[in-house]
Amino acid sequence: MKKVFLSLVLVSFFACNNVAQYAEAIGTLSSDWESTTQLVTALTGKISGAQEMLSGLQGQMNLTDEVKGLLSEDQLGLVTQYITQFGGFNDVIGNLSSEVFGFVGNWQEKAKDLEALTSGLEAGKIEGDIQAKIAGLSTMVTEAKGKVAGWEETLSGTTSKAQSVFGQFKSIIDAVMPASE
């Protein structure tokens, strides 16, 4: 009986040490995951803000018959072009939003795998290939950081272009509209 007990203690000790060897890697992964989650969350907020801003500007790009009557043919062609371009920017941001929110769903699903690692570390037992799980989630963090940088660039470039087009639209409209008292 003593030998069985001693064997169980030794197996338990080595099992815990086996899991414990991954403590630093899991801790680093957890920290990287959290900081990347914050980047993704901030980006989703920026996308929502951009969508609201673009929607507000697009609402100001309606051409009434009165305004159309004040515009020359060339001006009408330009403002119509600007309205079309602006709609394209809304499409880009809408597609970006869909892509990012699709990624968020996958990110949240994979967060469960990270939770299993951290919980398993605390419990002293993790099922499966620990190294492969850590490597897979670490790769996802690295890829996410790259994606966020690309998405940020797309968002920034698109909103800048949209604001420029709106400014050009507004400049033409303001030039033909009578000054209000």
Coordinates of C-alpha atoms in Angstrom, one line a residue:
M1 CA 0.0 0.0 0.0
K2 CA 2.9 2.3 0.8
K3 CA 4.4 1.7 -2.6
V4 CA 1.1 2.5 -4.3
F5 CA 0.7 5.7 -2.4
L6 CA 4.3 6.7 -3.0
S7 CA 3.8 5.9 -6.7
L8 CA 0.7 8.1 -6.8
V9 CA 2.5 11.0 -5.1
L10 CA 5.4 10.7 -7.6
V11 CA 3.1 10.6 -10.6
S12 CA 1.2 13.5 -9.2
F13 CA 4.4 15.5 -8.6
F14 CA 5.7 14.8 -12.1
A15 CA 2.3 15.6 -13.6
C16 CA 2.2 18.9 -11.8
N17 CA 5.8 19.7 -12.8
N18 CA 4.9 18.7 -16.4
V19 CA 2.2 21.4 -16.4
A20 CA 4.2 23.8 -14.4
Q21 CA 6.9 23.9 -17.0
Y22 CA 4.4 25.8 -19.2
A23 CA 3.5 28.4 -16.6
E24 CA 5.7 31.1 -18.0
A25 CA 4.5 30.5 -21.6
I26 CA 0.9 30.4 -20.6
G27 CA 1.3 33.6 -18.5
T28 CA 3.0 35.4 -21.4
L29 CA 0.3 34.2 -23.8
S30 CA -2.4 35.3 -21.4
S31 CA -0.9 38.8 -21.2
D32 CA -0.4 39.1 -24.9
W33 CA -4.0 37.9 -25.5
E34 CA -5.4 40.5 -23.1
S35 CA -3.4 43.4 -24.7
T36 CA -4.5 42.2 -28.2
T37 CA -8.1 41.9 -27.0
Q38 CA -7.9 45.6 -25.9
L39 CA -6.6 46.5 -29.4
V40 CA -9.4 44.7 -31.1
T41 CA -12.0 46.2 -28.7
A42 CA -10.7 49.7 -29.4
L43 CA -10.8 49.1 -33.1
T44 CA -14.5 47.9 -32.9
G45 CA -15.3 51.2 -31.1
K46 CA -13.5 53.2 -33.8
I47 CA -15.4 51.4 -36.5
S48 CA -18.7 52.1 -34.9
G49 CA -17.7 55.8 -34.5
A50 CA -16.7 56.0 -38.1
Q51 CA -19.9 54.4 -39.2
E52 CA -21.9 57.0 -37.2
M53 CA -19.8 59.8 -38.5
L54 CA -20.1 58.7 -42.2
S55 CA -23.8 58.2 -41.7
G56 CA -24.2 61.7 -40.4
L57 CA -22.2 63.2 -43.3
Q58 CA -24.1 61.2 -45.8
G59 CA -27.3 62.5 -44.4
Q60 CA -26.1 66.0 -45.3
M61 CA -25.4 65.0 -48.9
N62 CA -29.1 64.9 -50.1
L63 CA -29.7 67.0 -53.1
T64 CA -33.1 68.8 -53.0
D65 CA -34.6 70.0 -56.2
E66 CA -33.9 73.6 -55.1
V67 CA -30.2 72.8 -54.7
K68 CA -30.1 70.9 -58.0
G69 CA -31.6 74.0 -59.7
L70 CA -28.8 76.2 -58.4
L71 CA -26.0 73.9 -59.7
S72 CA -24.5 74.1 -63.2
E73 CA -24.4 70.9 -65.2
D74 CA -20.7 70.4 -64.3
Q75 CA -21.3 71.0 -60.6
L76 CA -24.2 68.6 -60.6
G77 CA -22.0 66.0 -62.2
L78 CA -19.3 66.5 -59.6
V79 CA -21.7 66.4 -56.5
T80 CA -23.4 63.3 -57.9
Q81 CA -19.9 61.7 -58.3
Y82 CA -19.1 62.7 -54.7
I83 CA -22.3 61.2 -53.5
T84 CA -21.5 57.9 -55.3
Q85 CA -17.9 57.9 -54.0
F86 CA -19.1 58.5 -50.5
G87 CA -21.5 55.6 -50.7
G88 CA -18.4 53.5 -51.7
F89 CA -16.6 54.6 -48.6
N90 CA -19.6 53.5 -46.5
D91 CA -19.5 50.1 -48.2
V92 CA -15.8 49.8 -47.4
I93 CA -16.4 50.5 -43.7
G94 CA -19.4 48.2 -43.7
N95 CA -17.3 45.4 -45.1
L96 CA -14.5 46.1 -42.7
S97 CA -17.0 46.0 -39.8
S98 CA -18.3 42.6 -41.0
E99 CA -14.8 41.2 -41.3
V100 CA -13.7 42.6 -37.8
F101 CA -16.8 41.4 -36.1
G102 CA -16.5 38.0 -37.7
F103 CA -12.9 37.9 -36.4
V104 CA -14.1 38.9 -32.9
G105 CA -16.5 35.9 -32.8
N106 CA -13.6 33.5 -33.6
W107 CA -11.3 35.4 -31.1
Q108 CA -13.9 34.9 -28.4
E109 CA -14.2 31.2 -29.2
K110 CA -10.4 30.8 -29.0
A111 CA -10.4 32.6 -25.7
K112 CA -12.1 29.6 -24.3
D113 CA -9.0 27.5 -25.3
L114 CA -6.8 30.0 -23.4
E115 CA -9.1 29.8 -20.4
A116 CA -8.8 26.0 -20.5
L117 CA -5.0 26.4 -20.4
T118 CA -5.0 28.9 -17.5
S119 CA -7.5 26.9 -15.6
G120 CA -5.6 23.7 -16.2
L121 CA -2.4 25.3 -15.1
E122 CA -4.1 26.3 -11.8
A123 CA -5.5 22.8 -11.4
G124 CA -2.2 21.2 -12.3
K125 CA -3.6 19.3 -15.3
I126 CA -4.1 20.2 -18.9
E127 CA -5.5 17.8 -21.5
G128 CA -3.9 17.4 -24.9
D129 CA -0.8 18.8 -26.6
I130 CA 0.0 21.8 -24.4
Q131 CA 2.8 23.1 -26.6
A132 CA 0.6 22.9 -29.7
K133 CA -2.2 24.8 -28.0
I134 CA 0.2 27.5 -26.8
A135 CA 1.8 27.8 -30.3
G136 CA -1.6 27.9 -32.0
L137 CA -2.9 30.7 -29.7
S138 CA 0.4 32.6 -29.9
T139 CA 0.2 32.5 -33.7
M140 CA -3.3 33.8 -33.5
V141 CA -2.2 36.7 -31.3
T142 CA 0.6 37.6 -33.8
E143 CA -1.8 37.4 -36.7
A144 CA -4.4 39.4 -34.9
K145 CA -1.9 42.2 -34.2
G146 CA -1.1 42.3 -37.9
K147 CA -4.8 42.3 -38.9
V148 CA -5.6 45.1 -36.5
A149 CA -2.8 47.2 -37.9
G150 CA -4.2 46.6 -41.5
W151 CA -7.7 47.3 -40.4
E152 CA -6.7 50.5 -38.6
E153 CA -5.0 51.6 -41.8
T154 CA -8.0 50.8 -43.9
L155 CA -10.3 52.6 -41.5
S156 CA -8.1 55.7 -41.2
G157 CA -7.5 55.9 -45.0
T158 CA -11.2 55.4 -45.8
T159 CA -12.5 57.9 -43.3
S160 CA -9.9 60.5 -44.4
K161 CA -10.9 60.0 -48.1
A162 CA -14.6 60.2 -47.1
Q163 CA -14.1 63.5 -45.2
S164 CA -12.2 64.9 -48.1
V165 CA -14.9 64.0 -50.6
F166 CA -17.5 65.4 -48.2
G167 CA -15.5 68.6 -48.0
Q168 CA -15.4 68.9 -51.8
F169 CA -19.1 68.2 -52.0
K170 CA -19.9 70.8 -49.3
S171 CA -17.6 73.4 -51.0
I172 CA -19.6 73.2 -54.2
I173 CA -23.0 73.3 -52.3
D174 CA -21.9 76.2 -50.1
A175 CA -20.8 78.2 -53.1
V176 CA -24.2 78.1 -54.8
M177 CA -26.4 78.3 -51.7
P178 CA -27.6 81.8 -50.7
A179 CA -26.2 82.9 -47.3
S180 CA -28.7 82.4 -44.5
E181 CA -29.6 85.4 -42.4

